[in-house]
Amino acid sequence: NAGVMQNPRHLVRRRGQEARLRCSPMKGHSHVYWYRQLPEEGLKFMVYLQKENIIDESGMPKERFSAEFPKEGPSILRIQQVVRGDSAAYFCASSPRGATHNQDTQYFGPGTRLTVL
Amino acid sequence: AQSVAQPEDQVNVAEGNPLTVKCTYSVSGNPYLFWYVQYPNRGLQFLLKYITGDNLVKGSYGFEAEFNKSQTSFHLKKPSALVSDSALYFCAVRLPYSGNTPLVFGKGTRLSVIA
């Protein structure tokens, strides 16, 4: 049973370009969470999605960041017009059940390390 | 607001000795508590969690953690450390309310096990 998959593992962008990060949850999981990890810091929650729905985006910056989880295909975190401060590791996690089962473990992918030049 | 503190940035321990990685939390209510480990350039791997019941929780790779409500702590322990345990350890807390409550992480503790 494959775990959470993320690609690319490393992404380099110049300021002003767009970054697209992809996440495929574990088989049977329909709940996806995105986190950002800045150097020497813990992970910070960004957004929680179910298939075709954004459930909670309270941790995601209002400008330039968007996320989706279509009916078919992976979840995508999109960062438009990247700036140097966006350089970080972005992790995706999935769980089998959603917000009414907060005791469920979230399983993390290997992350995408974004570097903005 | 909920928060998690890992008071030590770095813990050094000799191989074969017991290890403890500390975690305290600040939330209202009875939280769910988690420990994850991160190896270099890898994602987080789940170690163990406390939901309810027995305060001593056993997890992967011989790790265990004790939930102490009066001290609001959830320290991670292992009786005998291995060099391969060297990694970054994160404690996390989640409120048990219905509706999405984010997983809130501490800043992490780097464990170094010396042969």
GROMACS .gro file of C-alpha atoms in nm:
model
  232
    1ASN     CA    1   0.000   0.000   0.000
    2ALA     CA    2   0.173   0.312  -0.121
    3GLY     CA    3   0.200   0.599   0.121
    4VAL     CA    4   0.131   0.963   0.054
    5MET     CA    5   0.305   1.072  -0.265
    6GLN     CA    6   0.425   1.422  -0.338
    7ASN     CA    7   0.595   1.563  -0.643
    8PRO     CA    8   0.817   1.719  -0.728
    9ARG     CA    9   1.048   1.655  -0.434
   10HIS     CA   10   1.250   1.967  -0.513
   11LEU     CA   11   1.131   2.273  -0.703
   12VAL     CA   12   1.329   2.583  -0.792
   13ARG     CA   13   1.150   2.893  -0.911
   14ARG     CA   14   1.251   3.251  -0.980
   15ARG     CA   15   1.065   3.534  -0.816
   16GLY     CA   16   0.737   3.599  -0.993
   17GLN     CA   17   0.694   3.249  -1.133
   18GLU     CA   18   0.426   3.002  -1.035
   19ALA     CA   19   0.480   2.690  -0.824
   20ARG     CA   20   0.254   2.385  -0.843
   21LEU     CA   21   0.288   2.117  -0.579
   22ARG     CA   22   0.107   1.786  -0.611
   23CYS     CA   23  -0.011   1.540  -0.350
   24SER     CA   24  -0.168   1.197  -0.392
   25PRO     CA   25  -0.315   1.069  -0.065
   26MET     CA   26  -0.289   0.715   0.062
   27LYS     CA   27  -0.525   0.469  -0.100
   28GLY     CA   28  -0.866   0.495   0.060
   29HIS     CA   29  -0.801   0.840   0.208
   30SER     CA   30  -1.017   1.126   0.087
   31HIS     CA   31  -0.900   1.396   0.331
   32VAL     CA   32  -0.589   1.598   0.255
   33TYR     CA   33  -0.402   1.855   0.464
   34TRP     CA   34  -0.124   2.087   0.354
   35TYR     CA   35   0.145   2.216   0.590
   36ARG     CA   36   0.442   2.446   0.551
   37GLN     CA   37   0.770   2.403   0.734
   38LEU     CA   38   1.009   2.695   0.753
   39PRO     CA   39   1.374   2.629   0.848
   40GLU     CA   40   1.418   2.538   1.214
   41GLU     CA   41   1.043   2.551   1.273
   42GLY     CA   42   0.762   2.307   1.318
   43LEU     CA   43   0.495   2.249   1.062
   44LYS     CA   44   0.218   2.506   1.026
   45PHE     CA   45  -0.127   2.407   0.902
   46MET     CA   46  -0.236   2.571   0.578
   47VAL     CA   47  -0.547   2.408   0.435
   48TYR     CA   48  -0.771   2.103   0.467
   49LEU     CA   49  -0.956   1.961   0.169
   50GLN     CA   50  -1.193   1.681   0.087
   51LYS     CA   51  -1.264   1.573  -0.265
   52GLU     CA   52  -1.385   1.881  -0.455
   53ASN     CA   53  -1.422   2.087  -0.136
   54ILE     CA   54  -1.207   2.318   0.071
   55ILE     CA   55  -1.309   2.258   0.430
   56ASP     CA   56  -1.069   2.485   0.619
   57GLU     CA   57  -0.824   2.730   0.465
   58SER     CA   58  -0.766   2.935   0.778
   59GLY     CA   59  -0.388   2.881   0.768
   60MET     CA   60  -0.336   2.970   0.405
   61PRO     CA   61  -0.233   3.322   0.300
   62LYS     CA   62  -0.520   3.501   0.128
   63GLU     CA   63  -0.306   3.626  -0.158
   64ARG     CA   64  -0.126   3.415  -0.418
   65PHE     CA   65  -0.198   3.076  -0.256
   66SER     CA   66  -0.473   2.839  -0.363
   67ALA     CA   67  -0.547   2.470  -0.324
   68GLU     CA   68  -0.772   2.219  -0.488
   69PHE     CA   69  -0.854   1.850  -0.465
   70PRO     CA   70  -1.046   1.751  -0.776
   71LYS     CA   71  -1.268   1.449  -0.811
   72GLU     CA   72  -0.999   1.280  -1.016
   73GLY     CA   73  -0.629   1.329  -0.966
   74PRO     CA   74  -0.404   1.467  -0.697
   75SER     CA   75  -0.449   1.763  -0.469
   76ILE     CA   76  -0.262   2.069  -0.590
   77LEU     CA   77  -0.120   2.358  -0.391
   78ARG     CA   78  -0.057   2.652  -0.620
   79ILE     CA   79   0.156   2.952  -0.537
   80GLN     CA   80   0.142   3.238  -0.783
   81GLN     CA   81   0.411   3.506  -0.822
   82VAL     CA   82   0.642   3.339  -0.576
   83VAL     CA   83   0.863   3.547  -0.347
   84ARG     CA   84   1.177   3.447  -0.156
   85GLY     CA   85   0.975   3.416   0.164
   86ASP     CA   86   0.781   3.128   0.008
   87SER     CA   87   1.096   2.912   0.021
   88ALA     CA   88   1.008   2.628   0.254
   89ALA     CA   89   0.922   2.260   0.269
   90TYR     CA   90   0.558   2.191   0.192
   91PHE     CA   91   0.411   1.872   0.330
   92CYS     CA   92   0.089   1.700   0.249
   93ALA     CA   93  -0.087   1.460   0.484
   94SER     CA   94  -0.392   1.241   0.442
   95SER     CA   95  -0.635   1.065   0.671
   96PRO     CA   96  -0.917   0.819   0.611
   97ARG     CA   97  -1.183   1.021   0.784
   98GLY     CA   98  -1.235   1.387   0.831
   99ALA     CA   99  -1.320   1.654   1.074
  100THR     CA  100  -1.552   1.449   1.292
  101HIS     CA  101  -1.267   1.208   1.365
  102ASN     CA  102  -0.987   1.428   1.488
  103GLN     CA  103  -0.831   1.130   1.664
  104ASP     CA  104  -0.731   0.980   1.331
  105THR     CA  105  -0.364   0.980   1.247
  106GLN     CA  106  -0.249   1.199   0.962
  107TYR     CA  107   0.007   1.030   0.737
  108PHE     CA  108   0.262   1.256   0.575
  109GLY     CA  109   0.428   1.258   0.237
  110PRO     CA  110   0.800   1.322   0.182
  111GLY     CA  111   0.743   1.690   0.111
  112THR     CA  112   0.830   1.932  -0.167
  113ARG     CA  113   1.121   2.163  -0.101
  114LEU     CA  114   1.059   2.491  -0.277
  115THR     CA  115   1.347   2.728  -0.337
  116VAL     CA  116   1.277   3.073  -0.475
  117LEU     CA  117   1.575   3.245  -0.631
  118ALA     CA  118  -0.528   2.913   2.147
  119GLN     CA  119  -0.360   2.577   2.161
  120SER     CA  120   0.018   2.556   2.167
  121VAL     CA  121   0.291   2.300   2.209
  122ALA     CA  122   0.631   2.357   2.366
  123GLN     CA  123   0.937   2.143   2.317
  124PRO     CA  124   1.177   2.310   2.559
  125GLU     CA  125   1.494   2.148   2.425
  126ASP     CA  126   1.622   2.225   2.076
  127GLN     CA  127   1.879   1.947   2.105
  128VAL     CA  128   1.911   1.632   2.313
  129ASN     CA  129   2.231   1.428   2.317
  130VAL     CA  130   2.240   1.077   2.457
  131ALA     CA  131   2.485   0.790   2.447
  132GLU     CA  132   2.386   0.474   2.267
  133GLY     CA  133   2.226   0.226   2.506
  134ASN     CA  134   2.118   0.492   2.753
  135PRO     CA  135   1.754   0.586   2.809
  136LEU     CA  136   1.628   0.891   2.626
  137THR     CA  137   1.357   1.146   2.697
  138VAL     CA  138   1.228   1.414   2.463
  139LYS     CA  139   1.005   1.662   2.642
  140CYS     CA  140   0.675   1.807   2.533
  141THR     CA  141   0.424   2.025   2.716
  142TYR     CA  142   0.102   2.163   2.579
  143SER     CA  143  -0.143   2.439   2.648
  144VAL     CA  144  -0.502   2.380   2.543
  145SER     CA  145  -0.846   2.402   2.690
  146GLY     CA  146  -1.006   2.062   2.718
  147ASN     CA  147  -0.858   1.718   2.675
  148PRO     CA  148  -0.642   1.711   2.365
  149TYR     CA  149  -0.527   1.437   2.136
  150LEU     CA  150  -0.147   1.417   2.143
  151PHE     CA  151   0.090   1.286   1.878
  152TRP     CA  152   0.459   1.223   1.826
  153TYR     CA  153   0.622   1.222   1.482
  154VAL     CA  154   0.983   1.170   1.374
  155GLN     CA  155   1.151   1.331   1.074
  156TYR     CA  156   1.467   1.194   0.919
  157PRO     CA  157   1.680   1.421   0.697
  158ASN     CA  158   1.503   1.521   0.374
  159ARG     CA  159   1.210   1.296   0.457
  160GLY     CA  160   0.850   1.346   0.560
  161LEU     CA  161   0.716   1.294   0.908
  162GLN     CA  162   0.664   0.941   1.029
  163PHE     CA  163   0.400   0.872   1.289
  164LEU     CA  164   0.531   0.722   1.614
  165LEU     CA  165   0.240   0.715   1.858
  166LYS     CA  166  -0.062   0.900   1.989
  167TYR     CA  167  -0.269   0.945   2.301
  168ILE     CA  168  -0.644   0.961   2.258
  169THR     CA  169  -0.789   0.832   2.583
  170GLY     CA  170  -0.741   0.557   2.837
  171ASP     CA  171  -0.407   0.432   2.967
  172ASN     CA  172  -0.167   0.721   3.020
  173LEU     CA  173   0.130   0.518   2.892
  174VAL     CA  174   0.121   0.479   2.517
  175LYS     CA  175   0.350   0.244   2.328
  176GLY     CA  176   0.446   0.315   1.969
  177SER     CA  177   0.679   0.225   1.686
  178TYR     CA  178   1.051   0.139   1.717
  179GLY     CA  179   1.032   0.085   2.094
  180PHE     CA  180   0.919   0.438   2.176
  181GLU     CA  181   0.660   0.519   2.440
  182ALA     CA  182   0.510   0.834   2.584
  183GLU     CA  183   0.332   0.917   2.905
  184PHE     CA  184   0.037   1.151   2.919
  185ASN     CA  185   0.039   1.356   3.240
  186LYS     CA  186  -0.271   1.569   3.267
  187SER     CA  187  -0.170   1.757   3.583
  188GLN     CA  188   0.161   1.862   3.428
  189THR     CA  189   0.014   1.897   3.078
  190SER     CA  190   0.302   1.695   2.943
  191PHE     CA  191   0.351   1.415   2.692
  192HIS     CA  192   0.718   1.322   2.707
  193LEU     CA  193   0.860   1.073   2.460
  194LYS     CA  194   1.083   0.798   2.602
  195LYS     CA  195   1.285   0.498   2.500
  196PRO     CA  196   1.467   0.267   2.744
  197SER     CA  197   1.775   0.216   2.527
  198ALA     CA  198   1.872   0.459   2.250
  199LEU     CA  199   2.010   0.353   1.913
  200VAL     CA  200   2.230   0.557   1.681
  201SER     CA  201   1.957   0.515   1.419
  202ASP     CA  202   1.716   0.705   1.648
  203SER     CA  203   1.904   1.026   1.564
  204ALA     CA  204   1.647   1.249   1.398
  205LEU     CA  205   1.413   1.545   1.451
  206TYR     CA  206   1.117   1.474   1.677
  207PHE     CA  207   0.791   1.668   1.675
  208CYS     CA  208   0.515   1.672   1.932
  209ALA     CA  209   0.170   1.777   1.810
  210VAL     CA  210  -0.169   1.844   1.966
  211ARG     CA  211  -0.517   1.844   1.826
  212LEU     CA  212  -0.840   1.949   1.994
  213PRO     CA  213  -1.107   1.679   2.004
  214TYR     CA  214  -1.397   1.899   1.905
  215SER     CA  215  -1.616   1.821   1.609
  216GLY     CA  216  -1.526   2.004   1.295
  217ASN     CA  217  -1.173   2.047   1.173
  218THR     CA  218  -0.920   2.145   1.434
  219PRO     CA  219  -0.567   2.185   1.302
  220LEU     CA  220  -0.279   1.967   1.413
  221VAL     CA  221  -0.051   2.210   1.598
  222PHE     CA  222   0.318   2.120   1.610
  223GLY     CA  223   0.601   2.210   1.842
  224LYS     CA  224   0.923   2.342   1.693
  225GLY     CA  225   1.094   2.008   1.716
  226THR     CA  226   1.379   1.855   1.916
  227ARG     CA  227   1.687   1.724   1.744
  228LEU     CA  228   1.800   1.398   1.902
  229SER     CA  229   2.158   1.291   1.858
  230VAL     CA  230   2.256   0.943   1.976
  231ILE     CA  231   2.629   0.901   2.006
  232ALA     CA  232   2.794   0.562   1.966
   0.00000   0.00000   0.00000
